[in-house]
CSV table of C-alpha atoms and ligand atoms in Angstrom, one decimal:
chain,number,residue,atom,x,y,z
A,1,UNK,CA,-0.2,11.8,-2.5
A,2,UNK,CA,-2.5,11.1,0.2
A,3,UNK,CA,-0.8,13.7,2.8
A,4,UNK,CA,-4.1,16.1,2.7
A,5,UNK,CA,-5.8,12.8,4.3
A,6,UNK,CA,-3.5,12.2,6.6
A,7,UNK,CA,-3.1,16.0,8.0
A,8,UNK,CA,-7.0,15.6,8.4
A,9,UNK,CA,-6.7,12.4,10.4
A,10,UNK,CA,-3.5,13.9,12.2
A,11,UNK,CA,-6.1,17.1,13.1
A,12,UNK,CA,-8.9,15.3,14.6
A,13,UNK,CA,-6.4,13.5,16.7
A,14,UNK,CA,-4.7,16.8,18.1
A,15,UNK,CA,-8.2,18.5,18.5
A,16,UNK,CA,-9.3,15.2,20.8
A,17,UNK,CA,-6.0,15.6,23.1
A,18,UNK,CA,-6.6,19.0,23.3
A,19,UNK,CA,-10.3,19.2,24.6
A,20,UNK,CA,-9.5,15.8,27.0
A,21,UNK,CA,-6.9,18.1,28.0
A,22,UNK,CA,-8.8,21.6,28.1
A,23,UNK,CA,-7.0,23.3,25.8
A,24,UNK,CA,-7.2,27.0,24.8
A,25,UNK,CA,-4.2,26.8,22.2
A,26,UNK,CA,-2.3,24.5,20.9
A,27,UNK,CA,0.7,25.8,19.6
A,28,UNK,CA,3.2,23.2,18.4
A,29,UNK,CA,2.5,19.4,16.9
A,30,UNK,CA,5.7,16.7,16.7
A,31,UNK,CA,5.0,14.6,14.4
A,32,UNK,CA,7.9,11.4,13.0
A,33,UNK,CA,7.5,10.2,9.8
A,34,UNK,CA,9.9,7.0,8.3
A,35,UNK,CA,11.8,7.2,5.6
A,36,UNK,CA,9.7,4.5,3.3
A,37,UNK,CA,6.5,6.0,5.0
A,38,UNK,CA,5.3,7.7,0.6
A,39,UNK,CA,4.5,11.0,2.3
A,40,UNK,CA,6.0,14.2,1.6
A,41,UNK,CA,7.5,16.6,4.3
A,42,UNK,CA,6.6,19.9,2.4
A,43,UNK,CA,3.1,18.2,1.4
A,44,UNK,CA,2.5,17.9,4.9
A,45,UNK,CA,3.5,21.2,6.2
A,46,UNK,CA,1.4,22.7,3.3
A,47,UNK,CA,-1.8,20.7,4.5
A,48,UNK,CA,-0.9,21.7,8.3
A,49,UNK,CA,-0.9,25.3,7.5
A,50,UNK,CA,-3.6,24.9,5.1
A,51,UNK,CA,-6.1,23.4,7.9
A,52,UNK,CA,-4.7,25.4,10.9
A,53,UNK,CA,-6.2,28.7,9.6
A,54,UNK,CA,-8.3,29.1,12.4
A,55,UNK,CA,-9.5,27.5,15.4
A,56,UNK,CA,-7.1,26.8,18.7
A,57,UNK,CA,-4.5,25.2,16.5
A,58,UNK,CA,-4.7,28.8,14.6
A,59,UNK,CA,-0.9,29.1,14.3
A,60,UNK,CA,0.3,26.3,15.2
A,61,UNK,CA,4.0,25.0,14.6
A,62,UNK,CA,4.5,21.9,13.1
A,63,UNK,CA,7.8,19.9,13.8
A,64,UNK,CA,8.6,16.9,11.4
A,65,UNK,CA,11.4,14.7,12.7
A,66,UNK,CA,12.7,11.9,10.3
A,67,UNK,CA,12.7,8.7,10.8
A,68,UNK,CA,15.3,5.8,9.0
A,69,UNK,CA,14.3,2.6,7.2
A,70,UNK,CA,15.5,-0.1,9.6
A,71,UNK,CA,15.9,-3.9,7.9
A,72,UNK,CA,16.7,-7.0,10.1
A,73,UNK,CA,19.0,-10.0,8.7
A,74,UNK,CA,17.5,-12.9,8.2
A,75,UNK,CA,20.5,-14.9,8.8
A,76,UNK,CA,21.8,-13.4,12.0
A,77,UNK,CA,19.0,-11.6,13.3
A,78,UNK,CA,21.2,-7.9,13.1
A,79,UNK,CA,19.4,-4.9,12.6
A,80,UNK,CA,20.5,-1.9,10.5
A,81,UNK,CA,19.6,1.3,8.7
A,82,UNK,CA,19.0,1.5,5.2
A,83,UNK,CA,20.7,4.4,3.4
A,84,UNK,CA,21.1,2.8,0.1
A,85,UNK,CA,20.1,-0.6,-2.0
A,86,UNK,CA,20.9,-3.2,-2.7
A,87,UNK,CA,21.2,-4.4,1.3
A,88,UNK,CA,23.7,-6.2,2.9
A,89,UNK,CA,23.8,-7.1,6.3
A,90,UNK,CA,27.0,-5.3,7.6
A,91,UNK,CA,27.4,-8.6,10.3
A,92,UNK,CA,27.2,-11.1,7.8
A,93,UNK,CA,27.1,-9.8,4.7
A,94,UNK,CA,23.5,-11.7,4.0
A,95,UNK,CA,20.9,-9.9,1.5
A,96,UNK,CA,18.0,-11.6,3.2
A,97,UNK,CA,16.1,-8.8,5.6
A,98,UNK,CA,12.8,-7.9,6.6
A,99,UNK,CA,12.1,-3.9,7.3
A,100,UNK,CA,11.2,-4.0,10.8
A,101,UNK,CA,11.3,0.1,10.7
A,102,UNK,CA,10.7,2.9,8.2
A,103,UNK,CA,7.1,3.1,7.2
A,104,UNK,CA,5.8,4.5,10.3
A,105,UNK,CA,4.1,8.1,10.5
A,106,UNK,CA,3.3,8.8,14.3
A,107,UNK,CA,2.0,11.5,16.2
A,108,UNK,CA,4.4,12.4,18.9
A,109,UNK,CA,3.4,15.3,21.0
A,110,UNK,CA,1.5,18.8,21.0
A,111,UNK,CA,2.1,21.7,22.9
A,112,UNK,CA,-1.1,23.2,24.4
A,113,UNK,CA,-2.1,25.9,26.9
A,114,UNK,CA,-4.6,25.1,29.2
A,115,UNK,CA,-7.5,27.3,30.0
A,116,UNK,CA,-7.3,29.6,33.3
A,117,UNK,CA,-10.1,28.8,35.6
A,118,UNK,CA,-11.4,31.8,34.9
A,119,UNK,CA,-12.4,31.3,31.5
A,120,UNK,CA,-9.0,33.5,30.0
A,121,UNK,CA,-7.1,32.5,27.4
A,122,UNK,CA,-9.8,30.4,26.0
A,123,UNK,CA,-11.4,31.0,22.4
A,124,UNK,CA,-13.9,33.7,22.7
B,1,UNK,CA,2.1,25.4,28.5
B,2,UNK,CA,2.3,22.2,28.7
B,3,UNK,CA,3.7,19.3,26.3
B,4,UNK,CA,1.4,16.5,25.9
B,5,UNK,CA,3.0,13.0,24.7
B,6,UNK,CA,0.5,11.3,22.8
B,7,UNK,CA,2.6,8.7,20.9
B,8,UNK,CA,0.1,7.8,18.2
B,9,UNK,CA,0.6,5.5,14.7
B,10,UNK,CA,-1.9,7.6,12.2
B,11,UNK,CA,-1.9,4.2,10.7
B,12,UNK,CA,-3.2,2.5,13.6
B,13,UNK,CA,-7.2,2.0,12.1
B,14,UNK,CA,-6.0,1.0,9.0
B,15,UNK,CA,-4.0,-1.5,10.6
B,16,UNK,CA,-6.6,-2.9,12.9
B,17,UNK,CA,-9.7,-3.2,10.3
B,18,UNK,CA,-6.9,-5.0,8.1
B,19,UNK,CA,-6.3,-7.3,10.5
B,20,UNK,CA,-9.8,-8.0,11.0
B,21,UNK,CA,-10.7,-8.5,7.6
B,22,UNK,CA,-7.4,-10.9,7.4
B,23,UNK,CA,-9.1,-12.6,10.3
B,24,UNK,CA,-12.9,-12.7,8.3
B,25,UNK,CA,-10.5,-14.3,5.5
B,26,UNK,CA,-8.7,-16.9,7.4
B,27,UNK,CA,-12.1,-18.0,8.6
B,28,UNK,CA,-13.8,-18.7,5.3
B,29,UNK,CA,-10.8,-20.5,4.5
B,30,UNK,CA,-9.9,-17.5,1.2
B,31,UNK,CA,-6.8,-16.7,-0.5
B,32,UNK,CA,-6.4,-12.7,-1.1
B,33,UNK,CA,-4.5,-11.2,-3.5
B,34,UNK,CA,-3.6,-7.2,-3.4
B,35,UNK,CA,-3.2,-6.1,-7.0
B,36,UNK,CA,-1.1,-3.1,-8.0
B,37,UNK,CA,0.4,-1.1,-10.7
B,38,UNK,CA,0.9,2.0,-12.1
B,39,UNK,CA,-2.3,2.9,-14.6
B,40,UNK,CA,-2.3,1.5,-17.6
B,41,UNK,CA,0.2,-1.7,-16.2
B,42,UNK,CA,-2.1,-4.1,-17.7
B,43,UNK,CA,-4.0,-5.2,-14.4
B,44,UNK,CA,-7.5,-5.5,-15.7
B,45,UNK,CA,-6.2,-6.9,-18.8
B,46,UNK,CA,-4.2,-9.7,-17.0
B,47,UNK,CA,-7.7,-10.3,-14.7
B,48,UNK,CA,-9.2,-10.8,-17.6
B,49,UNK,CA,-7.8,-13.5,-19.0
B,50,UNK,CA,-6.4,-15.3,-16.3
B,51,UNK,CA,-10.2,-15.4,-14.7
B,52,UNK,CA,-11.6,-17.4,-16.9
B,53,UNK,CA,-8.6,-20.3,-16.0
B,54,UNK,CA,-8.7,-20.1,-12.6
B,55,UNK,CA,-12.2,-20.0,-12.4
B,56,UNK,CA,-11.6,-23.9,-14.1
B,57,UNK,CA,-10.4,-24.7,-10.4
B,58,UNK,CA,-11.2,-21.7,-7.9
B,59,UNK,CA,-14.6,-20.1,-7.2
B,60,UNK,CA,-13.0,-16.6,-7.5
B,61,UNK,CA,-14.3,-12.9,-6.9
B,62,UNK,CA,-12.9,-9.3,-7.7
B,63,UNK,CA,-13.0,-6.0,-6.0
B,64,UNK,CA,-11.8,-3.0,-8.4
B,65,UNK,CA,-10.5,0.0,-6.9
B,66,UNK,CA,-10.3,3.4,-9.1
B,67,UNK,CA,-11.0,7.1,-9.0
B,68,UNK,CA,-14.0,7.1,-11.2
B,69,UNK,CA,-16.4,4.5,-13.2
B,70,UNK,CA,-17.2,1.2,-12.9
B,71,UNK,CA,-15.3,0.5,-16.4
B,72,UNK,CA,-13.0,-2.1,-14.9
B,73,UNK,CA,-15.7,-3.8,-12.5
B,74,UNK,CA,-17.7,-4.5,-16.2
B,75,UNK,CA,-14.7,-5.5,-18.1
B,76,UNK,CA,-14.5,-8.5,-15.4
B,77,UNK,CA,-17.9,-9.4,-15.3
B,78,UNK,CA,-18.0,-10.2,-19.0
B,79,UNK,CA,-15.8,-13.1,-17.8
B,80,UNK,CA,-18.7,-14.3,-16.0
B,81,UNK,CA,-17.0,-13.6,-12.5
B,82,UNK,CA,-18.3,-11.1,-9.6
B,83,UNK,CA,-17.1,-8.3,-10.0
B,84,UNK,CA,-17.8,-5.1,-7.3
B,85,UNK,CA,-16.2,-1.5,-7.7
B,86,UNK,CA,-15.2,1.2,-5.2
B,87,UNK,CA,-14.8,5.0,-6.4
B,88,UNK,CA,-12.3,6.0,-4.6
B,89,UNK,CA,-13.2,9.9,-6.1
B,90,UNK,CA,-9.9,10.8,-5.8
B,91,UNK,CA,-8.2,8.7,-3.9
B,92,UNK,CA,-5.0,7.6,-4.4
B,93,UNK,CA,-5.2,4.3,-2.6
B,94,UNK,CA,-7.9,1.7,-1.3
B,95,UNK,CA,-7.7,1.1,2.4
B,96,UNK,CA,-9.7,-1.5,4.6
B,97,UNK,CA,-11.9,0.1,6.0
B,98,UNK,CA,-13.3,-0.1,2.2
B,99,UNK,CA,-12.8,-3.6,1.1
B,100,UNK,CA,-14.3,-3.9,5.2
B,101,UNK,CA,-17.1,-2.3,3.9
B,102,UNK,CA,-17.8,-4.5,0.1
B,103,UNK,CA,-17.5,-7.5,2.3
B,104,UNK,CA,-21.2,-8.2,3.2
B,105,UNK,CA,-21.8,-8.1,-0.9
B,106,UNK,CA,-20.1,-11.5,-1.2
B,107,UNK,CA,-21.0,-14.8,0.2
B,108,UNK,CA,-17.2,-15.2,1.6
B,109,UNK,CA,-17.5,-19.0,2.2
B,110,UNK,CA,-18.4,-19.6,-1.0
B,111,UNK,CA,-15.3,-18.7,-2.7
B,112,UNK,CA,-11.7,-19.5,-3.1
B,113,UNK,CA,-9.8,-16.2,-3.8
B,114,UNK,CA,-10.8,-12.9,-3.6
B,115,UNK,CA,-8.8,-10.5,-6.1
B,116,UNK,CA,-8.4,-7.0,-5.5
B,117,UNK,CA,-7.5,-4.6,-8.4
B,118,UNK,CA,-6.3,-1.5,-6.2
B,119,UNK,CA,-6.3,1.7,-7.9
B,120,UNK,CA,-3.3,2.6,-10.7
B,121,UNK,CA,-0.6,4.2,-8.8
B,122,UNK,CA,2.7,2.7,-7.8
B,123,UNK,CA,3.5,4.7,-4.5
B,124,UNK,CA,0.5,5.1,-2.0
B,125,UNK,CA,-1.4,1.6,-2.1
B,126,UNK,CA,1.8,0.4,-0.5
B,127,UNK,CA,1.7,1.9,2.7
B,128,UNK,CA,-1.7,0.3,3.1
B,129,UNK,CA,-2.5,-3.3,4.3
B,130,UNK,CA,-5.9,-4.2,3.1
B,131,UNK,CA,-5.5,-7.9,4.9
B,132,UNK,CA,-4.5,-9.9,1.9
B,133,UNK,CA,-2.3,-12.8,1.7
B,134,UNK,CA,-0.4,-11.8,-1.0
B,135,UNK,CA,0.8,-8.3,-2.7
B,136,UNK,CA,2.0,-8.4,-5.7
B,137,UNK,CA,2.7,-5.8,-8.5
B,138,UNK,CA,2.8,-5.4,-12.2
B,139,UNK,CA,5.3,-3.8,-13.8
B,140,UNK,CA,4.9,-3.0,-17.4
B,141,UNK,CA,7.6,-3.4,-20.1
B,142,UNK,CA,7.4,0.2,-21.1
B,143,UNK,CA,7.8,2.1,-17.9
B,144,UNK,CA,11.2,1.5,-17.5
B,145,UNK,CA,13.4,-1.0,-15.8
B,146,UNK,CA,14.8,1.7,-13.3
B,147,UNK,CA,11.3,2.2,-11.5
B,148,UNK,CA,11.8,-1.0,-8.8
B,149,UNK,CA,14.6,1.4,-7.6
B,150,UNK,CA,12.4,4.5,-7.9
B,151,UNK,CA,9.5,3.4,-6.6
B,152,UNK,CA,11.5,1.0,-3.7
B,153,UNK,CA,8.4,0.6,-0.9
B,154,UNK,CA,5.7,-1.4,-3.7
B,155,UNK,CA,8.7,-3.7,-4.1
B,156,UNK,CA,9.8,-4.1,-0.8
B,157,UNK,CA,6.2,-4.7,0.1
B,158,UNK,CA,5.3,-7.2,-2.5
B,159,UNK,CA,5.9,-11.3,-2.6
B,160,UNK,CA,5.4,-11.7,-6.3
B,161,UNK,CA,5.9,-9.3,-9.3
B,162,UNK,CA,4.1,-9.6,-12.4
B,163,UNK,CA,6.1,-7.6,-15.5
B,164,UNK,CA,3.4,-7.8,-18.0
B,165,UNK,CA,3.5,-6.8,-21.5
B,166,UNK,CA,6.8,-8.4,-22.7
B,167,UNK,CA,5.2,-8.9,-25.8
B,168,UNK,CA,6.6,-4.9,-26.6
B,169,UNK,CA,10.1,-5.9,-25.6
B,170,UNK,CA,11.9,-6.2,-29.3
B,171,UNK,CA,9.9,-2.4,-30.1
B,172,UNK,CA,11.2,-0.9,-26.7
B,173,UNK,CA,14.6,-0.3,-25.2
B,174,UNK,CA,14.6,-2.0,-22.5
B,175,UNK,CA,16.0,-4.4,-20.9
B,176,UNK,CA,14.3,-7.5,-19.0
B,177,UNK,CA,17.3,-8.9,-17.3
B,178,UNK,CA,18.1,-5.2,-16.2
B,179,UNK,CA,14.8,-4.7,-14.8
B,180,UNK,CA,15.0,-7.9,-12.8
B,181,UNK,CA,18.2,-7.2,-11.3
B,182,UNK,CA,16.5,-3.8,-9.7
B,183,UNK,CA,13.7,-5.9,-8.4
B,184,UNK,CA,16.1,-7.9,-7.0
B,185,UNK,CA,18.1,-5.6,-5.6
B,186,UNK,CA,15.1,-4.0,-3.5
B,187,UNK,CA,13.9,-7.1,-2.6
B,188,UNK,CA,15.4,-10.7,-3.5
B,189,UNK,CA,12.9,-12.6,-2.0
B,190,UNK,CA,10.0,-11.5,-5.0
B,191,UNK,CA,9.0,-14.1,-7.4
B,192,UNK,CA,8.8,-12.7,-10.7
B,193,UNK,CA,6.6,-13.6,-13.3
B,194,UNK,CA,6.3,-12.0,-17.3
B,195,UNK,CA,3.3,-11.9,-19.1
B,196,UNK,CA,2.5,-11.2,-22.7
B,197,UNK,CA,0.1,-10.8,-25.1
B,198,UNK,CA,1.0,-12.5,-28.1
B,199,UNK,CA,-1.2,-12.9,-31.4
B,200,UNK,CA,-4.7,-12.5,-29.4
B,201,UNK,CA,-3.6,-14.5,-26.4
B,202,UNK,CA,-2.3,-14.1,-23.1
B,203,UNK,CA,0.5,-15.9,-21.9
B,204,UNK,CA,0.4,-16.4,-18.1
B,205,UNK,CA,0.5,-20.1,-17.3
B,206,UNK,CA,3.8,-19.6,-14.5
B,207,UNK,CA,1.5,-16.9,-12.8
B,208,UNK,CA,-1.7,-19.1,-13.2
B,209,UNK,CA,-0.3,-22.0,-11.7
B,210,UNK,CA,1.5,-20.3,-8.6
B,211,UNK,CA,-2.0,-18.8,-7.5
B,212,UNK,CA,-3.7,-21.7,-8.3
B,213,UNK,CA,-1.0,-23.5,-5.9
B,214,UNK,CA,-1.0,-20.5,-3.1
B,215,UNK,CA,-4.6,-21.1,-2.7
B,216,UNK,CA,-5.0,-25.1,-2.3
B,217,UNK,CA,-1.9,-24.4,0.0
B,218,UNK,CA,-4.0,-21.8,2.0
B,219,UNK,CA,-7.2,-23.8,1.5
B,220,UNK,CA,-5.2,-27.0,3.1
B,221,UNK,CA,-4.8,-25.2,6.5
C,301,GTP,N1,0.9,-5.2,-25.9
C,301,GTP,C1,0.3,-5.4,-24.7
C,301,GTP,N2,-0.6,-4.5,-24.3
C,301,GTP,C2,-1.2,-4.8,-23.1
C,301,GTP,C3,-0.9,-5.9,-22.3
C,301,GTP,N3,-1.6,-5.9,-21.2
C,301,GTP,C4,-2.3,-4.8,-21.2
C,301,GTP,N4,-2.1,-4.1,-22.4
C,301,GTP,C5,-2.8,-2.8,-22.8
C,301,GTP,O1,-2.5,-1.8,-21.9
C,301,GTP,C6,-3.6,-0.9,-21.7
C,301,GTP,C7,-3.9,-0.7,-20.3
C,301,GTP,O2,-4.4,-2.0,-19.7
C,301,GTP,P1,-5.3,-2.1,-18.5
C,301,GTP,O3,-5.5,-3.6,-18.2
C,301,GTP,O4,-6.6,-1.3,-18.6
C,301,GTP,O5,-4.5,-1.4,-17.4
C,301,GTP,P2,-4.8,-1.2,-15.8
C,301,GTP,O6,-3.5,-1.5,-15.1
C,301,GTP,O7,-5.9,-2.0,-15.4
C,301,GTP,O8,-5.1,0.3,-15.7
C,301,GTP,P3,-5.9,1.1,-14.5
C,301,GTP,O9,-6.9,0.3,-13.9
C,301,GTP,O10,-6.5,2.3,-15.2
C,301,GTP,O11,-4.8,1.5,-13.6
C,301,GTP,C8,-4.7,-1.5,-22.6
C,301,GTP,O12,-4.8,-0.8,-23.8
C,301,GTP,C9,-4.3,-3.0,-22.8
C,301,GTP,O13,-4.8,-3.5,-23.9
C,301,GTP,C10,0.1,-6.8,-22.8
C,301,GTP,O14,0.5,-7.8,-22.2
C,301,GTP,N5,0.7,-6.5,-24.0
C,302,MG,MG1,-7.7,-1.5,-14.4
C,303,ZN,ZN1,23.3,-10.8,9.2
């Protein structure tokens, strides 16, 4: 529910990297999102596009890649992906775990196109 | 054009204030509970009567969390117990930075346990650490006794479970033991509590008891 937040944080961040390094466009944003991370793939993409409208991220491409819900055993120390509950650790059968992975939503990469030194290319 | 790898957790700031403010609360020596539900789980109702028992023992304080008003924050203050209260004006979650920013309004080492009422919603207050000690969730009788496997991450998230309002059980179809096996399922290392309001008064004396306990335990170290 929060996604609109989090495209704004996600934003401020790309806009940062961008002028550090002297962007004229940015054209594509990777971002990796877990599987237990409560935010929405399509909300996302609709909040990207939604706060891209203009600007050097006019445009812009968003890439999403998915990430899966990783528990560790508690017994035996084995680490596995979740795909569906209850859990069982597939070493030792234990249902003791922590999730060591799953909940993270991380900025990857951008794309950007520098400015020429002659001033083309940038906003204007 | 150039790809830049950056490599970032948007969750990073969250994380860090919440560690700081679990640093603020190991220092003063208080036990912190993250409280969360859907609306309408019973949280304000349960604070209000456990309050006035664990006051008995612990020199307690509550932050509320909600969208709008400051009906919750004067609901607990009638028990005679501080009570502050964040508008979140839409927000579906409290983070740190907020409670960070109530914590100069209370004289920290002057109190026991601080409880924190986040606002009603059982998905987004799960992805974020305020720097308590303990999460744990109500679940009302009437929502259903599928929603620990529909709403998996408050579960997985939580140490303690509160189902609340098993006073409606012989008026609903559900069932308790079913519900408990879900919770298990996503998690089997919650303790689970029930609650009920039963002819004007609230039963809650396994769930009184266990903080009660947590917080000598915390206060001991
Ligand atoms: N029968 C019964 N009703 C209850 C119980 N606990 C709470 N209620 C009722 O449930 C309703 C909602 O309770 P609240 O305590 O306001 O719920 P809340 O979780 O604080 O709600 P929000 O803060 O709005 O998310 C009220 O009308 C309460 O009287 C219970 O144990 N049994
Ligand atoms: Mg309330
Ligand atoms: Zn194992």
């Amino acid at each position: 529910m929060h996604e609109t937040a989090l495209m704004q944080n996600l934003i401020a961040t790309v806009l940062q990297v961008a002028e550090k390094h002297n962007a004229a466009r940015v054209n594509r944003v990777v971002l990796s999102v877990g599987k237990l991370a409560n935010v929405l793939p399509e909300a996302l993409s609709f909040a990207f596009e939604a706060l891209t409208q203009d600007g050097i991220m006019k445009g812009a491409e968003l890439e999403i890649k998915h990430l899966p819900a990783v528990a560790r055993c508690d017994s035996c120390g084995h680490e596995y992906q979740v795909d569906e509950w209850p859990l069982s650790c597939p070493a030792c059968q234990s249902r003791s775990f922590v999730i060591t992975g799953g909940e993270e939503v991380y900025l990857e990469s951008i794309d950007c196109v520098e400015k020429s030194v002659h001033g083309e290319g940038s906003e204007g | 054009m150039t790809r830049v790898d950056i490599k970032r957790d948007l969750d990073a700031l969250n994380k860090q204030i919440a560690a700081a403010n679990r640093a603020l609360f190991k220092s003063a020596g208080l036990y912190v509970i993250n409280l969360m539900g859907s609306p309408g789980s019973g949280k304000t109702t349960l604070l209000e009567n456990i309050l006035p028992r664990l006051q008995d023992h612990v020199r307690t304080a509550v932050i509320e969390g909600d969208l709008a008003t400051e009906n919750d924050a004067l609901r607990i203050r009638k028990t005679g117990v501080t009570a502050l209260q964040i508008n979140t004006n839409g927000g579906c979650h409290l983070d740190a930075r907020m409670i960070e920013n109530q914590l100069s309004r209370l004289d920290l080492a002057a109190l026991d346990l601080l409880i924190i009422e986040n606002v009603g919603n059982l998905v987004c207050p799960a992805s974020f650490d305020l720097g308590e000690d303990l999460r744990m969730v109500l679940l009302s009788v009437p929502e259903g006794a599928d929603k620990p496997v529909k709403y998996p991450t408050a579960f997985l998230n939580a140490q303690a479970v509160a189902i609340t309002k098993t006073d409606l059980l012989p008026y609903l179809n559900v069932d308790l033991d079913e519900m408990k096996r879900y919770m298990a399922e996503i998690n089997p290392k919650l303790v689970v509590f029930e609650t009920a309001l039963k002819g004007g008064v609230y039963e809650a004396e396994r769930l009184v008891a266990y903080i009660l306990e947590q917080v000598r335990q915390k206060k001991g170290k």
